[in-house]
CSV table of N, CA, C and O in Angstrom, one decimal:
chain,number,residue,atom,x,y,z
A,25,GLU,N,84.9,121.3,95.0
A,25,GLU,CA,86.0,120.4,94.9
A,25,GLU,C,87.2,120.9,94.1
A,25,GLU,O,88.3,120.8,94.5
A,26,ASP,N,86.9,121.6,93.0
A,26,ASP,CA,87.9,122.2,92.2
A,26,ASP,C,88.7,123.3,93.0
A,26,ASP,O,89.9,123.5,92.8
A,27,GLU,N,88.0,124.0,93.9
A,27,GLU,CA,88.7,125.0,94.8
A,27,GLU,C,89.4,124.4,96.0
A,27,GLU,O,90.0,125.2,96.8
A,28,GLN,N,89.3,123.1,96.2
A,28,GLN,CA,89.8,122.5,97.4
A,28,GLN,C,89.3,123.0,98.7
A,28,GLN,O,90.0,123.1,99.7
A,29,LEU,N,88.0,123.3,98.7
A,29,LEU,CA,87.4,123.8,99.9
A,29,LEU,C,87.1,122.7,100.9
A,29,LEU,O,86.6,121.6,100.5
A,30,ARG,N,87.6,122.9,102.1
A,30,ARG,CA,87.5,121.9,103.2
A,30,ARG,C,86.8,122.4,104.4
A,30,ARG,O,86.9,123.6,104.7
A,31,ALA,N,86.2,121.6,105.2
A,31,ALA,CA,85.6,122.0,106.5
A,31,ALA,C,85.7,120.8,107.5
A,31,ALA,O,85.9,119.7,107.1
A,32,PHE,N,85.6,121.2,108.8
A,32,PHE,CA,85.5,120.2,109.8
A,32,PHE,C,84.7,120.8,111.0
A,32,PHE,O,84.7,122.0,111.1
A,33,VAL,N,84.1,120.0,111.8
A,33,VAL,CA,83.3,120.4,112.9
A,33,VAL,C,84.0,119.9,114.2
A,33,VAL,O,84.2,118.7,114.3
A,34,SER,N,84.3,120.8,115.1
A,34,SER,CA,84.8,120.4,116.4
A,34,SER,C,83.8,120.6,117.5
A,34,SER,O,83.2,121.7,117.5
A,35,VAL,N,83.5,119.7,118.3
A,35,VAL,CA,82.6,119.8,119.4
A,35,VAL,C,83.4,119.8,120.7
A,35,VAL,O,84.2,118.9,120.9
A,36,MET,N,83.1,120.8,121.6
A,36,MET,CA,83.9,120.9,122.8
A,36,MET,C,82.9,121.0,124.0
A,36,MET,O,81.7,121.3,123.8
A,37,GLY,N,83.4,120.8,125.2
A,37,GLY,CA,82.6,121.0,126.4
A,37,GLY,C,83.3,120.6,127.6
A,37,GLY,O,84.5,120.2,127.5
A,38,GLU,N,82.7,120.7,128.7
A,38,GLU,CA,83.4,120.4,130.0
A,38,GLU,C,83.6,118.9,130.2
A,38,GLU,O,84.6,118.5,130.9
A,39,SER,N,82.8,118.1,129.5
A,39,SER,CA,83.0,116.6,129.7
A,39,SER,C,83.3,116.0,128.3
A,39,SER,O,82.6,116.3,127.3
A,40,LYS,N,84.4,115.3,128.3
A,40,LYS,CA,84.8,114.7,127.0
A,40,LYS,C,83.7,113.7,126.5
A,40,LYS,O,83.4,113.6,125.4
A,41,ALA,N,83.2,112.9,127.5
A,41,ALA,CA,82.2,111.9,127.1
A,41,ALA,C,80.9,112.6,126.6
A,41,ALA,O,80.4,112.1,125.6
A,42,ALA,N,80.5,113.7,127.1
A,42,ALA,CA,79.3,114.4,126.6
A,42,ALA,C,79.6,115.0,125.3
A,42,ALA,O,78.8,115.0,124.4
A,43,ALA,N,80.8,115.5,125.1
A,43,ALA,CA,81.2,116.1,123.8
A,43,ALA,C,81.2,115.0,122.7
A,43,ALA,O,80.8,115.2,121.6
A,44,GLU,N,81.7,113.8,123.1
A,44,GLU,CA,81.8,112.7,122.1
A,44,GLU,C,80.4,112.2,121.7
A,44,GLU,O,80.1,111.9,120.6
A,45,LYS,N,79.5,112.2,122.7
A,45,LYS,CA,78.1,111.9,122.4
A,45,LYS,C,77.4,112.9,121.5
A,45,LYS,O,76.8,112.6,120.5
A,46,SER,N,77.7,114.2,121.8
A,46,SER,CA,77.1,115.3,121.0
A,46,SER,C,77.6,115.3,119.6
A,46,SER,O,76.9,115.4,118.6
A,47,VAL,N,78.9,115.0,119.4
A,47,VAL,CA,79.5,115.1,118.1
A,47,VAL,C,79.0,113.9,117.2
A,47,VAL,O,78.7,114.1,116.1
A,48,LYS,N,78.8,112.8,117.9
A,48,LYS,CA,78.2,111.6,117.1
A,48,LYS,C,76.8,111.9,116.7
A,48,LYS,O,76.5,111.7,115.5
A,49,GLN,N,76.0,112.5,117.6
A,49,GLN,CA,74.6,112.8,117.2
A,49,GLN,C,74.6,113.9,116.1
A,49,GLN,O,73.8,113.8,115.1
A,50,LEU,N,75.4,114.9,116.2
A,50,LEU,CA,75.5,115.9,115.2
A,50,LEU,C,75.9,115.4,113.8
A,50,LEU,O,75.3,115.7,112.8
A,51,ALA,N,76.9,114.5,113.8
A,51,ALA,CA,77.4,113.9,112.6
A,51,ALA,C,76.3,113.1,111.9
A,51,ALA,O,76.1,113.1,110.7
A,52,GLU,N,75.6,112.3,112.7
A,52,GLU,CA,74.5,111.5,112.2
A,52,GLU,C,73.4,112.3,111.6
A,52,GLU,O,72.8,112.0,110.6
A,53,SER,N,73.0,113.4,112.3
A,53,SER,CA,71.9,114.2,111.8
A,53,SER,C,72.3,115.1,110.6
A,53,SER,O,71.5,115.4,109.8
A,54,ALA,N,73.6,115.4,110.5
A,54,ALA,CA,74.1,116.2,109.3
A,54,ALA,C,74.1,115.4,108.0
A,54,ALA,O,73.9,115.9,106.9
A,55,LYS,N,74.3,114.1,108.2
A,55,LYS,CA,74.3,113.2,107.0
A,55,LYS,C,75.2,113.6,105.9
A,55,LYS,O,74.9,113.5,104.7
A,56,THR,N,76.4,114.1,106.3
A,56,THR,CA,77.4,114.5,105.3
A,56,THR,C,78.5,113.4,105.2
A,56,THR,O,78.7,112.8,106.2
A,57,LYS,N,79.0,113.3,104.1
A,57,LYS,CA,80.1,112.3,103.9
A,57,LYS,C,81.5,112.9,103.8
A,57,LYS,O,82.4,112.2,103.9
A,58,SER,N,81.5,114.2,103.6
A,58,SER,CA,82.8,114.8,103.4
A,58,SER,C,83.3,115.8,104.4
A,58,SER,O,84.3,116.4,104.3
A,59,VAL,N,82.5,115.9,105.5
A,59,VAL,CA,82.9,116.8,106.6
A,59,VAL,C,83.2,116.0,107.9
A,59,VAL,O,82.3,115.4,108.4
A,60,PRO,N,84.5,116.0,108.4
A,60,PRO,CA,84.7,115.3,109.6
A,60,PRO,C,84.2,116.0,110.8
A,60,PRO,O,84.2,117.2,110.9
A,61,PHE,N,83.7,115.2,111.8
A,61,PHE,CA,83.2,115.7,113.0
A,61,PHE,C,84.1,115.2,114.1
A,61,PHE,O,84.2,113.9,114.2
A,62,VAL,N,84.7,116.0,114.9
A,62,VAL,CA,85.7,115.6,115.9
A,62,VAL,C,85.5,116.2,117.3
A,62,VAL,O,84.8,117.2,117.4
A,63,VAL,N,86.1,115.6,118.3
A,63,VAL,CA,86.3,116.2,119.6
A,63,VAL,C,87.8,116.4,119.7
A,63,VAL,O,88.5,115.4,119.7
A,64,PRO,N,88.3,117.6,119.8
A,64,PRO,CA,89.7,117.9,119.9
A,64,PRO,C,90.3,117.4,121.2
A,64,PRO,O,89.5,117.2,122.2
A,65,VAL,N,91.5,117.1,121.2
A,65,VAL,CA,92.2,116.7,122.4
A,65,VAL,C,92.0,117.7,123.5
A,65,VAL,O,91.7,117.4,124.7
A,66,GLU,N,92.0,119.0,123.2
A,66,GLU,CA,91.7,120.1,124.1
A,66,GLU,C,90.2,120.3,124.1
A,66,GLU,O,89.7,121.4,123.8
A,67,PHE,N,89.4,119.3,124.6
A,67,PHE,CA,88.0,119.3,124.5
A,67,PHE,C,87.3,120.4,125.3
A,67,PHE,O,86.1,120.7,125.0
A,68,GLU,N,87.9,120.9,126.3
A,68,GLU,CA,87.2,121.9,127.1
A,68,GLU,C,87.1,123.3,126.4
A,68,GLU,O,86.1,124.0,126.4
A,69,ASN,N,88.2,123.8,125.8
A,69,ASN,CA,88.3,125.1,125.3
A,69,ASN,C,88.9,125.2,123.9
A,69,ASN,O,89.0,126.3,123.3
A,70,GLY,N,89.2,124.1,123.3
A,70,GLY,CA,89.8,124.0,122.0
A,70,GLY,C,91.3,124.4,122.1
A,70,GLY,O,91.8,124.7,123.1
A,71,PRO,N,92.0,124.3,121.0
A,71,PRO,CA,93.4,124.6,121.0
A,71,PRO,C,93.7,126.0,121.4
A,71,PRO,O,93.0,127.0,121.0
A,72,GLU,N,94.6,126.2,122.3
A,72,GLU,CA,94.9,127.6,122.8
A,72,GLU,C,95.2,128.6,121.8
A,72,GLU,O,94.7,129.7,121.9
A,73,ASN,N,95.9,128.2,120.7
A,73,ASN,CA,96.2,129.2,119.7
A,73,ASN,C,95.0,129.6,118.8
A,73,ASN,O,95.1,130.5,118.0
A,74,TYR,N,93.8,128.9,119.0
A,74,TYR,CA,92.6,129.3,118.3
A,74,TYR,C,92.0,130.5,118.9
A,74,TYR,O,91.1,131.2,118.3
A,75,ALA,N,92.3,130.8,120.2
A,75,ALA,CA,91.7,131.9,121.0
A,75,ALA,C,90.2,132.0,120.8
A,75,ALA,O,89.6,133.0,120.5
A,76,LEU,N,89.5,130.9,121.1
A,76,LEU,CA,88.1,130.8,121.0
A,76,LEU,C,87.4,131.5,122.2
A,76,LEU,O,87.9,131.5,123.3
A,77,ASN,N,86.3,132.2,121.9
A,77,ASN,CA,85.5,132.8,122.9
A,77,ASN,C,84.8,131.8,123.7
A,77,ASN,O,83.9,131.1,123.2
A,78,PRO,N,85.1,131.6,125.0
A,78,PRO,CA,84.4,130.6,125.8
A,78,PRO,C,83.0,130.8,126.0
A,78,PRO,O,82.2,129.8,126.4
A,79,LYS,N,82.5,132.0,125.8
A,79,LYS,CA,81.0,132.3,125.9
A,79,LYS,C,80.3,132.0,124.6
A,79,LYS,O,79.0,132.0,124.7
A,80,ALA,N,80.9,131.7,123.6
A,80,ALA,CA,80.3,131.5,122.3
A,80,ALA,C,79.8,130.0,122.2
A,80,ALA,O,80.6,129.1,122.5
A,81,GLU,N,78.6,129.8,121.8
A,81,GLU,CA,78.1,128.5,121.6
A,81,GLU,C,78.6,127.9,120.3
A,81,GLU,O,78.8,126.7,120.1
A,82,VAL,N,78.8,128.8,119.3
A,82,VAL,CA,79.2,128.4,118.0
A,82,VAL,C,80.3,129.4,117.5
A,82,VAL,O,80.1,130.7,117.6
A,83,THR,N,81.4,128.9,117.0
A,83,THR,CA,82.5,129.7,116.5
A,83,THR,C,82.8,129.2,115.1
A,83,THR,O,83.0,128.0,114.9
A,84,ILE,N,82.9,130.0,114.1
A,84,ILE,CA,83.2,129.6,112.7
A,84,ILE,C,84.4,130.4,112.3
A,84,ILE,O,84.5,131.6,112.4
A,85,ILE,N,85.5,129.7,112.0
A,85,ILE,CA,86.7,130.3,111.5
A,85,ILE,C,86.9,129.9,110.1
A,85,ILE,O,86.8,128.8,109.7
A,86,VAL,N,87.1,130.9,109.3
A,86,VAL,CA,87.3,130.8,107.8
A,86,VAL,C,88.8,131.0,107.6
A,86,VAL,O,89.3,132.1,108.0
A,87,GLY,N,89.5,130.1,107.1
A,87,GLY,CA,90.9,130.2,106.8
A,87,GLY,C,91.3,129.9,105.4
A,87,GLY,O,90.6,129.1,104.7
A,88,ASN,N,92.5,130.4,105.0
A,88,ASN,CA,93.0,130.1,103.7
A,88,ASN,C,94.5,129.9,103.9
A,88,ASN,O,95.2,130.9,104.3
A,89,LYS,N,95.0,128.8,103.6
A,89,LYS,CA,96.5,128.5,103.7
A,89,LYS,C,97.0,128.8,105.1
A,89,LYS,O,98.0,129.6,105.2
A,90,SER,N,96.4,128.3,106.1
A,90,SER,CA,96.8,128.5,107.5
A,90,SER,C,96.7,130.0,108.0
A,90,SER,O,97.2,130.3,109.0
A,91,THR,N,95.9,130.8,107.3
A,91,THR,CA,95.7,132.2,107.7
A,91,THR,C,94.2,132.4,108.0
A,91,THR,O,93.4,132.1,107.1
A,92,VAL,N,93.9,133.0,109.1
A,92,VAL,CA,92.5,133.3,109.4
A,92,VAL,C,92.0,134.4,108.6
A,92,VAL,O,92.6,135.5,108.6
A,93,VAL,N,90.9,134.2,107.8
A,93,VAL,CA,90.3,135.2,106.9
A,93,VAL,C,89.2,135.9,107.7
A,93,VAL,O,89.0,137.1,107.6
A,94,ALA,N,88.4,135.1,108.5
A,94,ALA,CA,87.3,135.7,109.2
A,94,ALA,C,87.0,134.8,110.4
A,94,ALA,O,87.3,133.6,110.4
A,95,ASN,N,86.5,135.4,111.5
A,95,ASN,CA,86.2,134.6,112.7
A,95,ASN,C,84.8,135.1,113.2
A,95,ASN,O,84.7,136.3,113.4
A,96,PHE,N,83.9,134.2,113.3
A,96,PHE,CA,82.5,134.5,113.7
A,96,PHE,C,82.3,133.8,115.0
A,96,PHE,O,82.4,132.6,115.1
A,97,ALA,N,81.8,134.5,116.1
A,97,ALA,CA,81.5,133.8,117.3
A,97,ALA,C,80.0,134.2,117.7
A,97,ALA,O,79.7,135.4,117.6
A,98,TYR,N,79.2,133.2,118.0
A,98,TYR,CA,77.8,133.5,118.3
A,98,TYR,C,77.4,132.9,119.6
A,98,TYR,O,77.8,131.7,119.9
A,99,ALA,N,76.7,133.6,120.4
A,99,ALA,CA,76.3,133.2,121.7
A,99,ALA,C,75.3,132.0,121.6
A,99,ALA,O,75.3,131.1,122.4
A,100,LYS,N,74.5,132.0,120.6
A,100,LYS,CA,73.5,131.0,120.3
A,100,LYS,C,73.6,130.5,118.9
A,100,LYS,O,73.7,131.3,118.0
A,101,ALA,N,73.4,129.2,118.7
A,101,ALA,CA,73.5,128.6,117.3
A,101,ALA,C,72.5,129.1,116.4
A,101,ALA,O,72.7,129.2,115.2
A,102,ASP,N,71.3,129.5,116.9
A,102,ASP,CA,70.2,130.0,116.0
A,102,ASP,C,70.4,131.5,115.6
A,102,ASP,O,69.6,132.0,114.9
A,103,LYS,N,71.5,132.1,116.0
A,103,LYS,CA,71.7,133.5,115.6
A,103,LYS,C,72.8,133.7,114.6
A,103,LYS,O,73.3,134.8,114.4
A,104,LEU,N,73.2,132.6,113.9
A,104,LEU,CA,74.3,132.7,112.9
A,104,LEU,C,73.9,133.7,111.7
A,104,LEU,O,72.7,133.6,111.3
A,105,ASP,N,74.8,134.5,111.3
A,105,ASP,CA,74.6,135.3,110.1
A,105,ASP,C,75.2,134.6,108.9
A,105,ASP,O,76.4,134.8,108.6
A,106,VAL,N,74.4,133.7,108.4
A,106,VAL,CA,74.8,132.8,107.3
A,106,VAL,C,75.3,133.7,106.1
A,106,VAL,O,76.3,133.3,105.5
A,107,ASP,N,74.7,134.8,105.8
A,107,ASP,CA,75.1,135.6,104.6
A,107,ASP,C,76.5,136.1,104.8
A,107,ASP,O,77.3,136.1,103.9
A,108,ALA,N,76.8,136.6,106.0
A,108,ALA,CA,78.2,137.1,106.3
A,108,ALA,C,79.2,136.0,106.3
A,108,ALA,O,80.3,136.1,105.7
A,109,ILE,N,78.9,134.8,106.8
A,109,ILE,CA,79.8,133.6,106.7
A,109,ILE,C,80.1,133.2,105.3
A,109,ILE,O,81.2,133.1,104.9
A,110,VAL,N,79.0,133.0,104.5
A,110,VAL,CA,79.2,132.7,103.1
A,110,VAL,C,79.9,133.7,102.4
A,110,VAL,O,80.8,133.5,101.5
A,111,GLY,N,79.6,135.0,102.7
A,111,GLY,CA,80.3,136.1,102.0
A,111,GLY,C,81.8,136.1,102.3
A,111,GLY,O,82.6,136.4,101.4
A,112,SER,N,82.2,135.7,103.5
A,112,SER,CA,83.6,135.7,103.8
A,112,SER,C,84.3,134.5,103.1
A,112,SER,O,85.5,134.7,102.7
A,113,VAL,N,83.6,133.4,102.9
A,113,VAL,CA,84.2,132.3,102.1
A,113,VAL,C,84.3,132.8,100.6
A,113,VAL,O,85.4,132.5,100.0
A,114,LYS,N,83.3,133.4,100.1
A,114,LYS,CA,83.4,133.9,98.7
A,114,LYS,C,84.6,134.9,98.6
A,114,LYS,O,85.3,134.9,97.6
A,115,LYS,N,84.7,135.8,99.5
A,115,LYS,CA,85.7,136.8,99.5
A,115,LYS,C,87.1,136.2,99.5
A,115,LYS,O,88.1,136.7,98.9
A,116,MET,N,87.2,135.1,100.2
A,116,MET,CA,88.5,134.4,100.4
A,116,MET,C,89.0,133.9,99.0
A,116,MET,O,90.2,133.9,98.8
A,117,PHE,N,88.1,133.6,98.1
A,117,PHE,CA,88.5,133.1,96.7
A,117,PHE,C,88.9,134.3,95.8
A,117,PHE,O,89.4,134.0,94.7
A,118,ASN,N,88.6,135.5,96.2
A,118,ASN,CA,88.9,136.7,95.3
A,118,ASN,C,90.3,137.3,95.7
A,118,ASN,O,90.9,137.1,96.6
């Protein structure tokens, strides 16, 4: 909290209704109170300026003051390199 670290989760897909159902289930299972879970207006591919890889199941963007510090794209959610992601967040504060 002292560092003003923030996060949000966007769920996208071909169907807005399916994405809304998925985001609700994900938010309930995460049981977090401080991370918003949303379906963006651009629910199929996300905002154009994000340049998300459409083949990635999970994309994690680490940013600082509107500047992208790191971008991780994974074909499958179970293949995340958590150490690299956390490392990029730690590096952002240095």
